[in-house]
Amino acid sequence: EAQVTQNPRYLITVTGKKLTVTCSQNMNHEYMSWYRQDPGLGLRQIYYSMNVEVTDKGDVPEGYKVSRKEKRNFPLILESPSPNQTSLYFCASSSRLAVNEQFFGPGTRLTVL
Amino acid sequence: AQRVTQPEKLLSVFKGAPVELKCNYSYSGSPELFWYVQYSRQRLQLLLRHISRESIKGFTADLNKGETSFHLKKPFAQEEDSAMYYCALLTQGGSEKLVFGKGTKLTVNP
């Protein structure tokens, strides 16, 4: 089954404790992206990747890092999480030729205390 | 700069009533617009795209370049249409990416 998976789905952590949210897709998609969803602010793009070893900042990259060492994986790293990073995070992927049709993961709800 | 505006955070209608979710955009290039939907406890998914002029689940959306709008419409709303709706603009020229509006939560009451 074609899908985008994220782990963990829920995470409660404390300020400053490094964490990684994994994202994996099995559709051989070149394009992958991370978004955060906040009430009243909608979906905002954090980082995206057009292909392996190619990453770019989205609209709200501060406090986040990503890597794209393999085509299927696009982990999101919070080196020193802060409470304002409490949010619902979505990973998405698509063909490079159809960025409009992104397949979204189930979301990761992160709480930073 | 590219921008997508959805002026209504919340929209509530009764079953069987017409519904229109507004979307306006600002973009210097040739716009490609889309509607995404997120039902309760489900993933965000593509609902429809302007370029195909399709009708999905009874919804249609017409791109009006003069008014820079891409409103989503349905003549008779159903309870199962209750969801969060996002309008999105595809930016091009180098790095393609989707710019989302802030979303409108539609509630269809029985």
mmCIF file of C-alpha atoms in Angstrom:
data_model
loop_
_atom_site.group_PDB
_atom_site.id
_atom_site.type_symbol
_atom_site.label_atom_id
_atom_site.label_comp_id
_atom_site.label_asym_id
_atom_site.label_seq_id
_atom_site.Cartn_x
_atom_site.Cartn_y
_atom_site.Cartn_z
ATOM 1 C CA GLU A 1 0.000 0.000 0.000
ATOM 2 C CA ALA A 2 1.335 3.403 -1.014
ATOM 3 C CA GLN A 3 1.788 5.513 2.050
ATOM 4 C CA VAL A 4 3.696 8.058 4.067
ATOM 5 C CA THR A 5 4.481 7.017 7.612
ATOM 6 C CA GLN A 6 5.612 9.121 10.536
ATOM 7 C CA ASN A 7 7.007 8.126 13.910
ATOM 8 C CA PRO A 8 6.243 8.759 16.623
ATOM 9 C CA ARG A 9 2.605 9.757 16.284
ATOM 10 C CA TYR A 10 2.545 11.419 19.684
ATOM 11 C CA LEU A 11 5.413 12.789 21.707
ATOM 12 C CA ILE A 12 5.663 14.766 24.912
ATOM 13 C CA THR A 13 9.109 16.055 25.727
ATOM 14 C CA VAL A 14 10.877 18.759 27.686
ATOM 15 C CA THR A 15 12.623 21.898 26.564
ATOM 16 C CA GLY A 16 16.098 21.293 25.216
ATOM 17 C CA LYS A 17 15.923 17.542 24.757
ATOM 18 C CA LYS A 18 16.879 16.703 21.180
ATOM 19 C CA LEU A 19 14.354 14.704 19.219
ATOM 20 C CA THR A 20 13.833 13.321 15.753
ATOM 21 C CA VAL A 21 10.566 12.669 13.961
ATOM 22 C CA THR A 22 10.966 10.174 11.176
ATOM 23 C CA CYS A 23 9.152 10.224 7.856
ATOM 24 C CA SER A 24 9.231 7.485 5.286
ATOM 25 C CA GLN A 25 7.470 6.989 1.955
ATOM 26 C CA ASN A 26 7.296 3.932 -0.286
ATOM 27 C CA MET A 27 6.234 5.617 -3.517
ATOM 28 C CA ASN A 28 9.696 6.460 -4.812
ATOM 29 C CA HIS A 29 8.837 10.143 -4.599
ATOM 30 C CA GLU A 30 11.543 12.694 -5.169
ATOM 31 C CA TYR A 31 9.832 15.535 -3.336
ATOM 32 C CA MET A 32 9.313 15.488 0.419
ATOM 33 C CA SER A 33 8.246 18.205 2.785
ATOM 34 C CA TRP A 34 7.547 18.974 6.434
ATOM 35 C CA TYR A 35 4.707 21.191 7.614
ATOM 36 C CA ARG A 36 3.446 22.299 10.959
ATOM 37 C CA GLN A 37 -0.227 22.893 11.568
ATOM 38 C CA ASP A 38 -1.309 25.377 14.209
ATOM 39 C CA PRO A 39 -4.813 26.668 15.005
ATOM 40 C CA GLY A 40 -5.498 29.880 13.167
ATOM 41 C CA LEU A 41 -2.242 29.644 11.230
ATOM 42 C CA GLY A 42 -3.026 26.700 8.999
ATOM 43 C CA LEU A 43 -0.243 24.706 7.391
ATOM 44 C CA ARG A 44 3.188 26.239 7.191
ATOM 45 C CA GLN A 45 6.092 24.646 5.438
ATOM 46 C CA ILE A 46 9.212 24.027 7.504
ATOM 47 C CA TYR A 47 11.629 22.406 5.060
ATOM 48 C CA TYR A 48 11.401 20.574 1.798
ATOM 49 C CA SER A 49 13.578 18.394 -0.367
ATOM 50 C CA MET A 50 13.490 18.075 -4.125
ATOM 51 C CA ASN A 51 15.661 14.972 -4.099
ATOM 52 C CA VAL A 52 18.386 13.106 -2.225
ATOM 53 C CA GLU A 53 20.919 15.467 -0.641
ATOM 54 C CA VAL A 54 18.889 18.507 -1.738
ATOM 55 C CA THR A 55 17.023 20.385 0.988
ATOM 56 C CA ASP A 56 15.646 23.911 1.220
ATOM 57 C CA LYS A 57 14.095 26.097 3.845
ATOM 58 C CA GLY A 58 10.372 26.614 3.846
ATOM 59 C CA ASP A 59 8.562 29.451 5.546
ATOM 60 C CA VAL A 60 9.313 28.576 9.177
ATOM 61 C CA PRO A 61 12.652 26.711 9.329
ATOM 62 C CA GLU A 62 14.013 28.225 12.560
ATOM 63 C CA GLY A 63 14.698 25.630 15.207
ATOM 64 C CA TYR A 64 14.527 22.692 12.815
ATOM 65 C CA LYS A 65 16.935 20.628 10.770
ATOM 66 C CA VAL A 66 16.362 17.983 8.125
ATOM 67 C CA SER A 67 18.406 15.533 6.143
ATOM 68 C CA ARG A 68 17.781 13.549 2.982
ATOM 69 C CA LYS A 69 20.359 10.809 2.751
ATOM 70 C CA GLU A 70 17.974 8.337 1.165
ATOM 71 C CA LYS A 71 15.085 8.889 -1.161
ATOM 72 C CA ARG A 72 12.491 7.293 1.085
ATOM 73 C CA ASN A 73 13.372 9.021 4.367
ATOM 74 C CA PHE A 74 13.183 12.644 5.442
ATOM 75 C CA PRO A 75 13.647 13.006 9.201
ATOM 76 C CA LEU A 76 12.852 16.218 11.037
ATOM 77 C CA ILE A 77 15.286 17.081 13.814
ATOM 78 C CA LEU A 78 14.698 19.451 16.708
ATOM 79 C CA GLU A 79 18.098 19.988 18.291
ATOM 80 C CA SER A 80 16.793 21.963 21.249
ATOM 81 C CA PRO A 81 12.996 21.958 21.308
ATOM 82 C CA SER A 82 11.133 24.866 22.829
ATOM 83 C CA PRO A 83 7.471 25.210 23.869
ATOM 84 C CA ASN A 84 6.665 27.266 20.768
ATOM 85 C CA GLN A 85 7.406 24.161 18.733
ATOM 86 C CA THR A 86 4.433 22.428 20.266
ATOM 87 C CA SER A 87 2.383 21.642 17.192
ATOM 88 C CA LEU A 88 1.000 19.026 14.839
ATOM 89 C CA TYR A 89 3.586 18.056 12.256
ATOM 90 C CA PHE A 90 2.898 16.587 8.840
ATOM 91 C CA CYS A 91 5.275 15.006 6.403
ATOM 92 C CA ALA A 92 4.286 14.842 2.746
ATOM 93 C CA SER A 93 5.739 13.498 -0.461
ATOM 94 C CA SER A 94 5.066 13.700 -4.154
ATOM 95 C CA SER A 95 6.554 13.119 -7.536
ATOM 96 C CA ARG A 96 8.851 15.962 -8.508
ATOM 97 C CA LEU A 97 6.580 16.569 -11.494
ATOM 98 C CA ALA A 98 3.410 16.734 -9.397
ATOM 99 C CA VAL A 99 4.233 18.754 -6.321
ATOM 100 C CA ASN A 100 0.620 19.872 -6.289
ATOM 101 C CA GLU A 101 -0.497 16.353 -5.461
ATOM 102 C CA GLN A 102 1.206 15.688 -2.174
ATOM 103 C CA PHE A 103 0.519 12.608 -0.097
ATOM 104 C CA PHE A 104 0.426 13.378 3.560
ATOM 105 C CA GLY A 105 1.433 11.332 6.555
ATOM 106 C CA PRO A 106 -0.867 10.847 9.550
ATOM 107 C CA GLY A 107 0.735 13.598 11.591
ATOM 108 C CA THR A 108 2.854 13.759 14.737
ATOM 109 C CA ARG A 109 1.492 15.649 17.697
ATOM 110 C CA LEU A 110 4.412 17.124 19.614
ATOM 111 C CA THR A 111 4.168 18.776 23.006
ATOM 112 C CA VAL A 112 7.221 20.521 24.424
ATOM 113 C CA LEU A 113 6.954 21.316 28.124
ATOM 114 C CA ALA B 1 5.033 37.590 -2.838
ATOM 115 C CA GLN B 2 2.735 34.622 -3.037
ATOM 116 C CA ARG B 3 -0.126 34.470 -0.602
ATOM 117 C CA VAL B 4 -3.337 32.527 -0.126
ATOM 118 C CA THR B 5 -6.123 34.046 1.919
ATOM 119 C CA GLN B 6 -9.092 32.196 3.312
ATOM 120 C CA PRO B 7 -11.091 34.884 5.064
ATOM 121 C CA GLU B 8 -13.360 32.562 7.021
ATOM 122 C CA LYS B 9 -11.898 30.527 9.855
ATOM 123 C CA LEU B 10 -15.230 28.886 10.550
ATOM 124 C CA LEU B 11 -18.249 28.311 8.368
ATOM 125 C CA SER B 12 -21.446 26.681 9.518
ATOM 126 C CA VAL B 13 -24.371 25.717 7.276
ATOM 127 C CA PHE B 14 -27.356 23.422 7.451
ATOM 128 C CA LYS B 15 -27.617 20.196 5.525
ATOM 129 C CA GLY B 16 -28.982 20.816 2.058
ATOM 130 C CA ALA B 17 -27.931 24.456 1.975
ATOM 131 C CA PRO B 18 -25.429 25.767 -0.550
ATOM 132 C CA VAL B 19 -21.917 26.307 0.684
ATOM 133 C CA GLU B 20 -19.096 28.491 -0.593
ATOM 134 C CA LEU B 21 -15.631 28.503 0.921
ATOM 135 C CA LYS B 22 -13.710 31.554 -0.142
ATOM 136 C CA CYS B 23 -10.127 31.632 -1.330
ATOM 137 C CA ASN B 24 -8.174 34.559 -2.735
ATOM 138 C CA TYR B 25 -4.602 34.498 -3.881
ATOM 139 C CA SER B 26 -1.753 36.797 -4.694
ATOM 140 C CA TYR B 27 0.848 35.546 -7.167
ATOM 141 C CA SER B 28 2.836 37.208 -9.917
ATOM 142 C CA GLY B 29 3.113 34.101 -12.071
ATOM 143 C CA SER B 30 0.536 31.884 -13.724
ATOM 144 C CA PRO B 31 -1.488 30.469 -10.814
ATOM 145 C CA GLU B 32 -2.246 26.827 -10.225
ATOM 146 C CA LEU B 33 -4.662 26.360 -7.368
ATOM 147 C CA PHE B 34 -5.954 23.418 -5.416
ATOM 148 C CA TRP B 35 -8.252 22.525 -2.594
ATOM 149 C CA TYR B 36 -7.161 20.080 0.090
ATOM 150 C CA VAL B 37 -9.490 18.589 2.691
ATOM 151 C CA GLN B 38 -8.868 17.096 6.109
ATOM 152 C CA TYR B 39 -11.700 15.088 7.605
ATOM 153 C CA SER B 40 -11.714 14.450 11.325
ATOM 154 C CA ARG B 41 -8.890 12.096 12.321
ATOM 155 C CA GLN B 42 -7.815 11.620 8.722
ATOM 156 C CA ARG B 43 -4.900 12.763 6.646
ATOM 157 C CA LEU B 44 -4.919 15.856 4.550
ATOM 158 C CA GLN B 45 -5.760 14.921 0.987
ATOM 159 C CA LEU B 46 -6.138 16.604 -2.351
ATOM 160 C CA LEU B 47 -9.786 17.384 -3.132
ATOM 161 C CA LEU B 48 -9.602 19.068 -6.499
ATOM 162 C CA ARG B 49 -7.424 21.121 -8.804
ATOM 163 C CA HIS B 50 -8.491 24.024 -10.961
ATOM 164 C CA ILE B 51 -6.747 22.833 -14.062
ATOM 165 C CA SER B 52 -8.900 19.748 -14.450
ATOM 166 C CA ARG B 53 -12.197 21.587 -13.900
ATOM 167 C CA GLU B 54 -13.489 18.505 -12.159
ATOM 168 C CA SER B 55 -16.296 18.021 -9.670
ATOM 169 C CA ILE B 56 -15.377 15.908 -6.696
ATOM 170 C CA LYS B 57 -17.977 14.890 -4.095
ATOM 171 C CA GLY B 58 -20.223 17.568 -5.585
ATOM 172 C CA PHE B 59 -17.664 20.324 -5.058
ATOM 173 C CA THR B 60 -16.468 22.600 -7.827
ATOM 174 C CA ALA B 61 -14.080 25.513 -7.904
ATOM 175 C CA ASP B 62 -13.474 27.975 -10.697
ATOM 176 C CA LEU B 63 -10.346 30.020 -11.042
ATOM 177 C CA ASN B 64 -11.224 33.679 -11.541
ATOM 178 C CA LYS B 65 -8.049 35.471 -12.520
ATOM 179 C CA GLY B 66 -9.762 38.853 -12.620
ATOM 180 C CA GLU B 67 -10.814 38.582 -8.998
ATOM 181 C CA THR B 68 -7.814 36.392 -8.064
ATOM 182 C CA SER B 69 -10.184 33.932 -6.465
ATOM 183 C CA PHE B 70 -10.694 30.187 -6.344
ATOM 184 C CA HIS B 71 -13.810 29.694 -4.253
ATOM 185 C CA LEU B 72 -15.021 26.189 -3.464
ATOM 186 C CA LYS B 73 -18.736 25.600 -3.932
ATOM 187 C CA LYS B 74 -21.301 22.911 -3.407
ATOM 188 C CA PRO B 75 -25.002 23.412 -4.082
ATOM 189 C CA PHE B 76 -26.288 21.080 -1.359
ATOM 190 C CA ALA B 77 -24.059 20.484 1.640
ATOM 191 C CA GLN B 78 -24.026 17.106 3.392
ATOM 192 C CA GLU B 79 -23.073 16.324 6.984
ATOM 193 C CA GLU B 80 -20.110 14.281 5.763
ATOM 194 C CA ASP B 81 -18.694 17.431 4.171
ATOM 195 C CA SER B 82 -17.806 18.701 7.631
ATOM 196 C CA ALA B 83 -14.031 19.058 7.571
ATOM 197 C CA MET B 84 -11.135 21.459 7.424
ATOM 198 C CA TYR B 85 -10.569 22.858 3.945
ATOM 199 C CA TYR B 86 -7.331 24.371 2.729
ATOM 200 C CA CYS B 87 -6.811 26.315 -0.434
ATOM 201 C CA ALA B 88 -3.309 25.961 -1.861
ATOM 202 C CA LEU B 89 -1.255 27.711 -4.517
ATOM 203 C CA LEU B 90 1.546 25.998 -6.397
ATOM 204 C CA THR B 91 4.499 28.298 -6.826
ATOM 205 C CA GLN B 92 6.829 27.655 -9.721
ATOM 206 C CA GLY B 93 10.042 28.892 -11.216
ATOM 207 C CA GLY B 94 12.934 27.002 -9.713
ATOM 208 C CA SER B 95 11.574 25.425 -6.583
ATOM 209 C CA GLU B 96 7.997 24.316 -6.751
ATOM 210 C CA LYS B 97 6.084 24.300 -3.519
ATOM 211 C CA LEU B 98 2.567 24.528 -2.194
ATOM 212 C CA VAL B 99 1.557 27.594 -0.238
ATOM 213 C CA PHE B 100 -1.480 26.915 1.917
ATOM 214 C CA GLY B 101 -4.120 29.236 3.236
ATOM 215 C CA LYS B 102 -4.975 29.160 6.928
ATOM 216 C CA GLY B 103 -7.926 26.903 6.359
ATOM 217 C CA THR B 104 -11.669 27.057 6.872
ATOM 218 C CA LYS B 105 -13.454 24.687 9.181
ATOM 219 C CA LEU B 106 -16.772 23.745 7.657
ATOM 220 C CA THR B 107 -19.517 22.374 9.855
ATOM 221 C CA VAL B 108 -22.677 21.050 8.252
ATOM 222 C CA ASN B 109 -25.460 20.807 10.774
ATOM 223 C CA PRO B 110 -28.321 18.304 10.476
#
